[in-house]
GROMACS .gro file of C-alpha atoms in nm:
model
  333
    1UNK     CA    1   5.173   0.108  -3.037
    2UNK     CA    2   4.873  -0.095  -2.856
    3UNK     CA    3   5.035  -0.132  -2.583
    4UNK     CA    4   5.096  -0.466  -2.541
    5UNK     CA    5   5.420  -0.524  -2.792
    6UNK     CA    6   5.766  -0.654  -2.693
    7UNK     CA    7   5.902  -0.245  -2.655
    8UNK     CA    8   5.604  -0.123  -2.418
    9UNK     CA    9   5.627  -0.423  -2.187
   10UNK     CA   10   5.277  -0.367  -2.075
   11UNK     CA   11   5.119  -0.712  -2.054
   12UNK     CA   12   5.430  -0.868  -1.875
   13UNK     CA   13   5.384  -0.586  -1.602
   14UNK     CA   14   4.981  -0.629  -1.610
   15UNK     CA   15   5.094  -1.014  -1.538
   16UNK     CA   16   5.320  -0.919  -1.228
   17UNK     CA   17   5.038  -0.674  -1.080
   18UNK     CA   18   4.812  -0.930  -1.127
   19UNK     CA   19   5.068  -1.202  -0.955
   20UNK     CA   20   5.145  -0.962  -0.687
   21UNK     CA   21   4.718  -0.868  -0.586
   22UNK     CA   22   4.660  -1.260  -0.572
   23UNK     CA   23   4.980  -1.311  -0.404
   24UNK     CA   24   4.928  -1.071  -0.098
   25UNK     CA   25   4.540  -1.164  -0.072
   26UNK     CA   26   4.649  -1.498  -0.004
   27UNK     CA   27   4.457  -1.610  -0.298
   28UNK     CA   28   4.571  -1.863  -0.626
   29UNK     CA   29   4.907  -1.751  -0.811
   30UNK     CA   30   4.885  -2.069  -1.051
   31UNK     CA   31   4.739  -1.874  -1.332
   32UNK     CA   32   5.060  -1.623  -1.332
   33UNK     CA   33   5.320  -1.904  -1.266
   34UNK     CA   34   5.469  -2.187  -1.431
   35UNK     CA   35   5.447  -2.488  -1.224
   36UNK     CA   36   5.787  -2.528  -1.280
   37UNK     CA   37   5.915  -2.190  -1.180
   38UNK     CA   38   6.233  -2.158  -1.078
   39UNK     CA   39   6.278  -1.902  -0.729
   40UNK     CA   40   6.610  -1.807  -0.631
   41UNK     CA   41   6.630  -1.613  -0.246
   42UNK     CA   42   6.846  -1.503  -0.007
   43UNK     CA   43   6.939  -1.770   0.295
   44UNK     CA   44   6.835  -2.004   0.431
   45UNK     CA   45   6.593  -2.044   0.143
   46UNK     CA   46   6.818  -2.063  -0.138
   47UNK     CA   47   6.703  -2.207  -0.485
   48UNK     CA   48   6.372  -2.349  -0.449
   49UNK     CA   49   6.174  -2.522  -0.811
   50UNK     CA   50   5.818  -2.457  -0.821
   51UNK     CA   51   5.558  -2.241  -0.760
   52UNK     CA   52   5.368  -2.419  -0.491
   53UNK     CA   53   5.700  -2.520  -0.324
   54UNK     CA   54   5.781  -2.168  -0.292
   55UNK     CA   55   5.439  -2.086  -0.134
   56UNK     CA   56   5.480  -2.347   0.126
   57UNK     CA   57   5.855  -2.233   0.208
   58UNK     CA   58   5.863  -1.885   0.221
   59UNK     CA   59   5.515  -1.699   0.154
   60UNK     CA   60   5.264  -1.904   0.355
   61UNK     CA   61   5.507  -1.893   0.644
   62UNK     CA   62   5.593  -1.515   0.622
   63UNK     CA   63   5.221  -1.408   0.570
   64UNK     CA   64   5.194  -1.574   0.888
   65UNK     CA   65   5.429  -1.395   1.107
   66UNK     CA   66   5.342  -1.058   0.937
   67UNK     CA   67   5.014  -0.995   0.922
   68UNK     CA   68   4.793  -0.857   0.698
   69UNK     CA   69   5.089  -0.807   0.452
   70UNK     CA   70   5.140  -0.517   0.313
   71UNK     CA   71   5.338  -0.444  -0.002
   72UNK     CA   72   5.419  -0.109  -0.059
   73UNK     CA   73   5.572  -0.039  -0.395
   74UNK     CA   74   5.885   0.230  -0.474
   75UNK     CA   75   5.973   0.096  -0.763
   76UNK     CA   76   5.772  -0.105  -1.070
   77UNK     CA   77   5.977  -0.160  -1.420
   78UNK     CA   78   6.011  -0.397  -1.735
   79UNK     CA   79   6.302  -0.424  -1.952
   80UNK     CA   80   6.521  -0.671  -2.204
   81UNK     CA   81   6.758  -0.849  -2.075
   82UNK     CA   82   7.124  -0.740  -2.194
   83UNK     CA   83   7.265  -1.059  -2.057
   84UNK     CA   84   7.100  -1.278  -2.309
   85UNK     CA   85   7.108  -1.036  -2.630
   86UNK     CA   86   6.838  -0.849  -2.503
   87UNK     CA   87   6.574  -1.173  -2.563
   88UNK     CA   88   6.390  -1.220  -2.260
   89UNK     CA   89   6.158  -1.000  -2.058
   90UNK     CA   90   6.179  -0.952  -1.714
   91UNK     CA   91   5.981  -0.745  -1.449
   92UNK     CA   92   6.119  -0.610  -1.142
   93UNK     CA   93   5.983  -0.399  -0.809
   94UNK     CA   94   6.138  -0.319  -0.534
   95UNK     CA   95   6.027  -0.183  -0.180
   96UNK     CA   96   5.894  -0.302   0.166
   97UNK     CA   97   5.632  -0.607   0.255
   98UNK     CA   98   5.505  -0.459   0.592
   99UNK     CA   99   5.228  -0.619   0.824
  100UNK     CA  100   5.215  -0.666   1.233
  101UNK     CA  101   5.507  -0.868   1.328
  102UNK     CA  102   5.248  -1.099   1.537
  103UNK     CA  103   5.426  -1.467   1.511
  104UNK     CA  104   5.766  -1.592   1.474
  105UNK     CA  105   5.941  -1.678   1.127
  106UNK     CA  106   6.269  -1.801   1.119
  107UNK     CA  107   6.357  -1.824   1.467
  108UNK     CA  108   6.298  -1.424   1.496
  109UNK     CA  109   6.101  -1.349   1.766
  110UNK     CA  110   5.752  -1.144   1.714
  111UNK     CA  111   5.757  -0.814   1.825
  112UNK     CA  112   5.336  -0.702   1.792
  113UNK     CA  113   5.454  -0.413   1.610
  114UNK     CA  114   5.488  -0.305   1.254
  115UNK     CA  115   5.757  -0.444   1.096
  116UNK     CA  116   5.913  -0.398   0.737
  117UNK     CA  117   6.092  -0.605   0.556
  118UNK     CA  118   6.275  -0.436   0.213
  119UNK     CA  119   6.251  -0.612  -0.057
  120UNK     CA  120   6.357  -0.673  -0.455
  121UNK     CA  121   6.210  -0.914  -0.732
  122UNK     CA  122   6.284  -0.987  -1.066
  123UNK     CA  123   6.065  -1.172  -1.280
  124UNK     CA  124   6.089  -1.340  -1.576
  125UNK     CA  125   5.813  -1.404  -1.857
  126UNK     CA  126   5.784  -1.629  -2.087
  127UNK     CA  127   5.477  -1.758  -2.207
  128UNK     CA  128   5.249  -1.563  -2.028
  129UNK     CA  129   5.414  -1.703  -1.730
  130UNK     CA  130   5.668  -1.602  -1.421
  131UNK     CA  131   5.884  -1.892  -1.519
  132UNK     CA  132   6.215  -1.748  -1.281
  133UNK     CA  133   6.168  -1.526  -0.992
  134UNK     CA  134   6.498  -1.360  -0.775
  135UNK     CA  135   6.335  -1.242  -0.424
  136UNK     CA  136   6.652  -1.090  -0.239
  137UNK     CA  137   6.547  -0.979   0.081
  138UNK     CA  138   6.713  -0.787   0.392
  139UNK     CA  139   6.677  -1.045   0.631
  140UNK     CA  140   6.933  -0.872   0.880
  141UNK     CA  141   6.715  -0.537   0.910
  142UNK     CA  142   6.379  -0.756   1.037
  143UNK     CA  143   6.597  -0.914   1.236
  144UNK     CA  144   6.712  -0.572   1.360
  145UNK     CA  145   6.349  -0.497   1.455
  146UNK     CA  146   6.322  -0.773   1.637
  147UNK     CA  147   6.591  -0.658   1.856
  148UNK     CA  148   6.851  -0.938   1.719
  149UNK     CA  149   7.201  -0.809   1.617
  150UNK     CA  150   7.372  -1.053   1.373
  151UNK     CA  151   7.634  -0.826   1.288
  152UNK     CA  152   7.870  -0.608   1.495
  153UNK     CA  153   7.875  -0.295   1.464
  154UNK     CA  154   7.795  -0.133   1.056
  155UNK     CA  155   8.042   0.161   0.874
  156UNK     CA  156   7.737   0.362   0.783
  157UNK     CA  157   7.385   0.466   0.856
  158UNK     CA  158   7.073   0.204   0.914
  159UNK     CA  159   6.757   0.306   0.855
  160UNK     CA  160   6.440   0.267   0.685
  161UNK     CA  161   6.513   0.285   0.364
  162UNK     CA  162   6.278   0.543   0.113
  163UNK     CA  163   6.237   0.464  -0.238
  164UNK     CA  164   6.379   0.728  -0.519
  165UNK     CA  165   6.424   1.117  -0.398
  166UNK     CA  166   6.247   1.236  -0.765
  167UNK     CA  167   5.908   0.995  -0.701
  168UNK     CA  168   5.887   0.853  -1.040
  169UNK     CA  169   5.969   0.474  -1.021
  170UNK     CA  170   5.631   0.344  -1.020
  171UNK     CA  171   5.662   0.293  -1.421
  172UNK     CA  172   5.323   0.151  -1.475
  173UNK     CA  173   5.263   0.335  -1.805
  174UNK     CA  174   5.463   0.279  -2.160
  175UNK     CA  175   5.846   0.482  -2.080
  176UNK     CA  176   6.079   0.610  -2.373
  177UNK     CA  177   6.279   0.358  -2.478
  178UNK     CA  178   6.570   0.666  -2.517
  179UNK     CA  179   6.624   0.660  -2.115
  180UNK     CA  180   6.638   0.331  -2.064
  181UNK     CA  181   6.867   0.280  -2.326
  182UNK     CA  182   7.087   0.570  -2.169
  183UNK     CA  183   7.022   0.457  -1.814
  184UNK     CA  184   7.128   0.153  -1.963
  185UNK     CA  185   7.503   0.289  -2.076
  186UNK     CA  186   7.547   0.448  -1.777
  187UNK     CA  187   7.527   0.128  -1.569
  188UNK     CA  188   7.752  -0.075  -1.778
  189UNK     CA  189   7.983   0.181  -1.791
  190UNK     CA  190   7.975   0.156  -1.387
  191UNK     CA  191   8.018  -0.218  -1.357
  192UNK     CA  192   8.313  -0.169  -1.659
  193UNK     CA  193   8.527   0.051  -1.387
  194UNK     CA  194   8.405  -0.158  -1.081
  195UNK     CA  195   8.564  -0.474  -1.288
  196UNK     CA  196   8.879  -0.316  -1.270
  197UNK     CA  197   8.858  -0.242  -0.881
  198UNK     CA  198   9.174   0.044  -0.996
  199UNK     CA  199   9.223   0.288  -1.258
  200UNK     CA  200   9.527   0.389  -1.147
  201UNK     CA  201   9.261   0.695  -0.961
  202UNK     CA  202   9.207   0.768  -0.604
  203UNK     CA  203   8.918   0.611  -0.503
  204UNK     CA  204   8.714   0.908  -0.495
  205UNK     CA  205   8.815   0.999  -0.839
  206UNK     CA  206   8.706   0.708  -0.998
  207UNK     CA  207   8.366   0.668  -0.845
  208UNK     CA  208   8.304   1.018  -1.001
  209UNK     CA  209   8.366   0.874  -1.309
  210UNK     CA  210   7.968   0.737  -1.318
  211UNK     CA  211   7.869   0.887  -0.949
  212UNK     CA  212   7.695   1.188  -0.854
  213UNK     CA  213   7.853   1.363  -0.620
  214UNK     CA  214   7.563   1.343  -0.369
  215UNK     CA  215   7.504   1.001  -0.463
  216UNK     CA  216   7.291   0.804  -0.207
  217UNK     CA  217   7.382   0.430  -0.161
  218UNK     CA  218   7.142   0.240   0.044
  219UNK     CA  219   7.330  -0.035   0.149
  220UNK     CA  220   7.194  -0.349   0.355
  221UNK     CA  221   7.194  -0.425   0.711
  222UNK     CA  222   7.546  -0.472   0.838
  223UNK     CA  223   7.698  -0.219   0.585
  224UNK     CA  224   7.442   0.039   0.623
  225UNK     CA  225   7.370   0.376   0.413
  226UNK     CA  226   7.612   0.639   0.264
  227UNK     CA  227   7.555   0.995   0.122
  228UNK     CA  228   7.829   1.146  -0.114
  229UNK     CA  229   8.101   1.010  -0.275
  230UNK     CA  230   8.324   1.100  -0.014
  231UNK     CA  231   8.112   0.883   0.237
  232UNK     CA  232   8.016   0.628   0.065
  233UNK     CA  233   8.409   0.633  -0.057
  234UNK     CA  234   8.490   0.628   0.342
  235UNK     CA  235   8.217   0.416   0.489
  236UNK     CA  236   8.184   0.103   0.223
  237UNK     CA  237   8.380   0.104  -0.125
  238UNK     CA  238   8.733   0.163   0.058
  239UNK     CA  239   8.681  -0.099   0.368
  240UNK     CA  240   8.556  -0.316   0.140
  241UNK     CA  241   8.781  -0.337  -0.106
  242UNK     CA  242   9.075  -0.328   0.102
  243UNK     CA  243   8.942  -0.627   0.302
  244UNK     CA  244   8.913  -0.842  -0.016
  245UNK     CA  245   9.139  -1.004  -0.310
  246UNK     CA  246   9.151  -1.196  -0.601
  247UNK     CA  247   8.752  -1.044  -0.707
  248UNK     CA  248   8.636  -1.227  -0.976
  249UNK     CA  249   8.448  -1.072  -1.317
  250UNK     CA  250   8.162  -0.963  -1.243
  251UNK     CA  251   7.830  -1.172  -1.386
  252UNK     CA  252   7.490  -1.094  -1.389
  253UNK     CA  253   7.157  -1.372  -1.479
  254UNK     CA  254   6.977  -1.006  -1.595
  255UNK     CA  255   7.078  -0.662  -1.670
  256UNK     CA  256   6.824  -0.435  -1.756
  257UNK     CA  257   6.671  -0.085  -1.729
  258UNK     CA  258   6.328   0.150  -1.787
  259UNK     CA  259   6.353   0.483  -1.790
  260UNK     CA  260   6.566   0.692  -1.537
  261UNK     CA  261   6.571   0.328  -1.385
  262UNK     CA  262   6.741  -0.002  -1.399
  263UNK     CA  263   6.886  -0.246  -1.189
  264UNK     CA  264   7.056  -0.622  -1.212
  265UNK     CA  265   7.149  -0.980  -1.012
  266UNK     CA  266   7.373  -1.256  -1.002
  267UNK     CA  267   7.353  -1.584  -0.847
  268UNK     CA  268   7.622  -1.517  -0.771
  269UNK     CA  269   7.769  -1.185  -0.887
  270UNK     CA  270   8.138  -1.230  -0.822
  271UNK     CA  271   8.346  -1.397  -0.617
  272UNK     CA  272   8.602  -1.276  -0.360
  273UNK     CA  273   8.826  -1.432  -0.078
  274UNK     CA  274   8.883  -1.218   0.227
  275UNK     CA  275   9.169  -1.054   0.422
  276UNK     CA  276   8.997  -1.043   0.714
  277UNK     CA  277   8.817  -0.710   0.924
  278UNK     CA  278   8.488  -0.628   0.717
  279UNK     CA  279   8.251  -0.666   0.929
  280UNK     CA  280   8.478  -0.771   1.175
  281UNK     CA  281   8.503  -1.146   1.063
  282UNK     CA  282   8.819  -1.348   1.075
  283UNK     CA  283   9.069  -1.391   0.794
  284UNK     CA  284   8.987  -1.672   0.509
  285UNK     CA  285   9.191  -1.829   0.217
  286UNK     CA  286   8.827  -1.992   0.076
  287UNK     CA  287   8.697  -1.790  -0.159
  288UNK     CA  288   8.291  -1.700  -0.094
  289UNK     CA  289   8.025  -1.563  -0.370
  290UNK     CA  290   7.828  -1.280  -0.315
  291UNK     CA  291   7.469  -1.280  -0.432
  292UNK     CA  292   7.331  -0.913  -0.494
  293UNK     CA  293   7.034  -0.735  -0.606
  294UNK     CA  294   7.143  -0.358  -0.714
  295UNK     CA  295   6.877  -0.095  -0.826
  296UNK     CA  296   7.017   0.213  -0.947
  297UNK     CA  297   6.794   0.542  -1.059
  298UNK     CA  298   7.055   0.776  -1.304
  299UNK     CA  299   7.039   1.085  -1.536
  300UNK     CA  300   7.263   1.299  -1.680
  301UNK     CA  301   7.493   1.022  -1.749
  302UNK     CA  302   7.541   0.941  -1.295
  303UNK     CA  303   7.411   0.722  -1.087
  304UNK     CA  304   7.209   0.918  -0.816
  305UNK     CA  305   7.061   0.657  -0.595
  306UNK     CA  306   7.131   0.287  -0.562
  307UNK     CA  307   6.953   0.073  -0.351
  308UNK     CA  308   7.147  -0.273  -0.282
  309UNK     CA  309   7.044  -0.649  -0.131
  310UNK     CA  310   7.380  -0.794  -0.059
  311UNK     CA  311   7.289  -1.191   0.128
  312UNK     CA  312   7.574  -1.105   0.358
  313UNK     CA  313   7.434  -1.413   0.586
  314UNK     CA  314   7.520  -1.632   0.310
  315UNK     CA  315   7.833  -1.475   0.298
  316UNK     CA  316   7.900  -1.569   0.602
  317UNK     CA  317   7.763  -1.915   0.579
  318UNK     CA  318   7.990  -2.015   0.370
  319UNK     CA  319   8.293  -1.983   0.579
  320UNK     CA  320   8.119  -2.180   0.844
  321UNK     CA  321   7.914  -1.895   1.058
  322UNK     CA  322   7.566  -1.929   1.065
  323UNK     CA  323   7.510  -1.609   1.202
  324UNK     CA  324   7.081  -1.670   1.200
  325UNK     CA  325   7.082  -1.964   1.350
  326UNK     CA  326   7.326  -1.814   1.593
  327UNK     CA  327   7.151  -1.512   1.674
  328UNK     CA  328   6.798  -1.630   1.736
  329UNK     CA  329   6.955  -1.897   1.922
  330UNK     CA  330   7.101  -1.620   2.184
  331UNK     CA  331   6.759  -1.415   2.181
  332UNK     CA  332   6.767  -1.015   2.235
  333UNK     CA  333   7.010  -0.859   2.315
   0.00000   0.00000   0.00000
């Protein structure tokens, strides 16, 4: 191989690295982007076309309010996409854009300290071009920083989020095709059960179906983190599902994986109308779309560790709560 065919993936992640030094130097993106690039992200920004359109909305502004930005990598992959018959090529990272929290963005108040905001991206090439970008973001958690509490009080753990326990995400170099392919399996076999939402198994018993048993699940801000099945059975999967009907089939835009890795999105992912009590919000007969990010690391034939962007604010939009414009409204709590 020399490195640069369609099974190594090694100019489409040169590209990104490239993308990603001009990007956080401030400097000119237009030789890694289409012009037409289409940039889907979490609220209020939504789906934005074009790539200088999507500097002046989100990255001029942000790289304003933290500063100097800071991207620190956990996780760096390439893979087909399943979703299409394996035919496009997409690169995705995942991790925290850190600087001084030194100026206001959104309506969240600056705080002069370090702040982090997590972070996942998928890009897709074509062309030697980004021509479609997902940035899901955990809006909530800056917020958090900021001392601004959208949400009431979360089932699990908020924290800081580390990338993968083993160390090895930062896939830079050419991987086996053999683990992504199995990586691969193991998520679909996953999202095959979570269709279902009931085997006719007890929870716990069908998570362990494609869960380790000390699987971590680092959930967003609101919903928070869970260790075990047991846990993560107690503190998310259960409250959630029991405070939710008539979940749609589960779609994805890409579904990929590299290595031990992989990860996928929707825009949106399903659909679900709710009973009322997650997250202590009222009762609703309109159904509302969730739009997630998941990043899973697996082996063995389990997921270990999943890292998840859930836009809960959109969520919440939707049934007429603006819960940022709310919150920064009020101020600190």
């Amino acid at each position: 191989m020399d490195g640069t065919g369609p099974l190594t993936f090694q100019a489409e992640k040169e590209l990104v690295r490239r993308y990603y030094a001009a990007l956080d130097a401030g400097g000119d993106t237009s030789p890694y982007c289409d012009p037409q690039m289409v940039w889907r992200g979490f609220h209020p920004f939504g789906l934005i076309t074009g790539a200088e359109a999507v500097r002046e909305t989100f990255w001029t502004p942000l790289q304003t309010a933290l500063t100097p930005l800071q991207r620190r990598l956990d996780v760096f992959m390439a893979g087909q996409n399943e979703m299409d018959g394996f035919a496009s090529v997409w690169v995705v990272s995942m991790g925290h854009l850190m600087g001084l929290f030194d100026a206001p963005w959104l309506g969240i108040p600056p705080t002069g300290k370090i702040a982090m905001l997590r972070y996942a991206a998928f890009h897709k090439i074509e062309g030697g071009r980004i021509v479609e970008e997902a940035m899901y973001f955990d809006l909530p958690h800056l917020m958090g920083q900021a001392g601004l509490r959208p949400f009431g009080p979360q089932t699990a753990a908020e924290l800081v989020q580390p990338g993968p326990m083993t160390h090895d995400a930062l896939m830079f170099d050419v991987q086996d095709p053999a683990l992504g392919e199995e990586t691969l399996a193991t998520i679909n076999a996953m999202v095959a059960d979570l269709g279902t939402w009931g085997l006719g198994l007890p929870l716990e018993d069908e998570l362990r179906r494609t869960w380790a048993e000390d699987m971590l699940w680092w959930g967003p801000t609101g919903i928070g983190a869970s260790y075990t099945i047991k846990r993560y059975a107690q503190q998310h999967a259960g409250p959630f599902r029991a405070a939710f009907m008539n979940r749609a089939k589960t779609g994805h835009i890409c579904r990929m994986a590299e290595g031990h890795y992989g990860a996928f999105f929707g825009w949106p992912n399903f659909t679900a109308t709710h009973l009322g009590g997650f997250m202590g919000m009222p009762k609703s007969d309109t159904p509302v779309e969730f739009r997630v990010i998941d990043v899973y690391r697996a082996g063995g034939g389990k997921l270990h560790e999943n890292w998840i962007f859930i836009d809960l604010l959109h969520v919440w939009n939707q049934l007429g709560v603006d819960l940022l414009k709310r919150t920064t409204q009020i101020g600190r709590v």
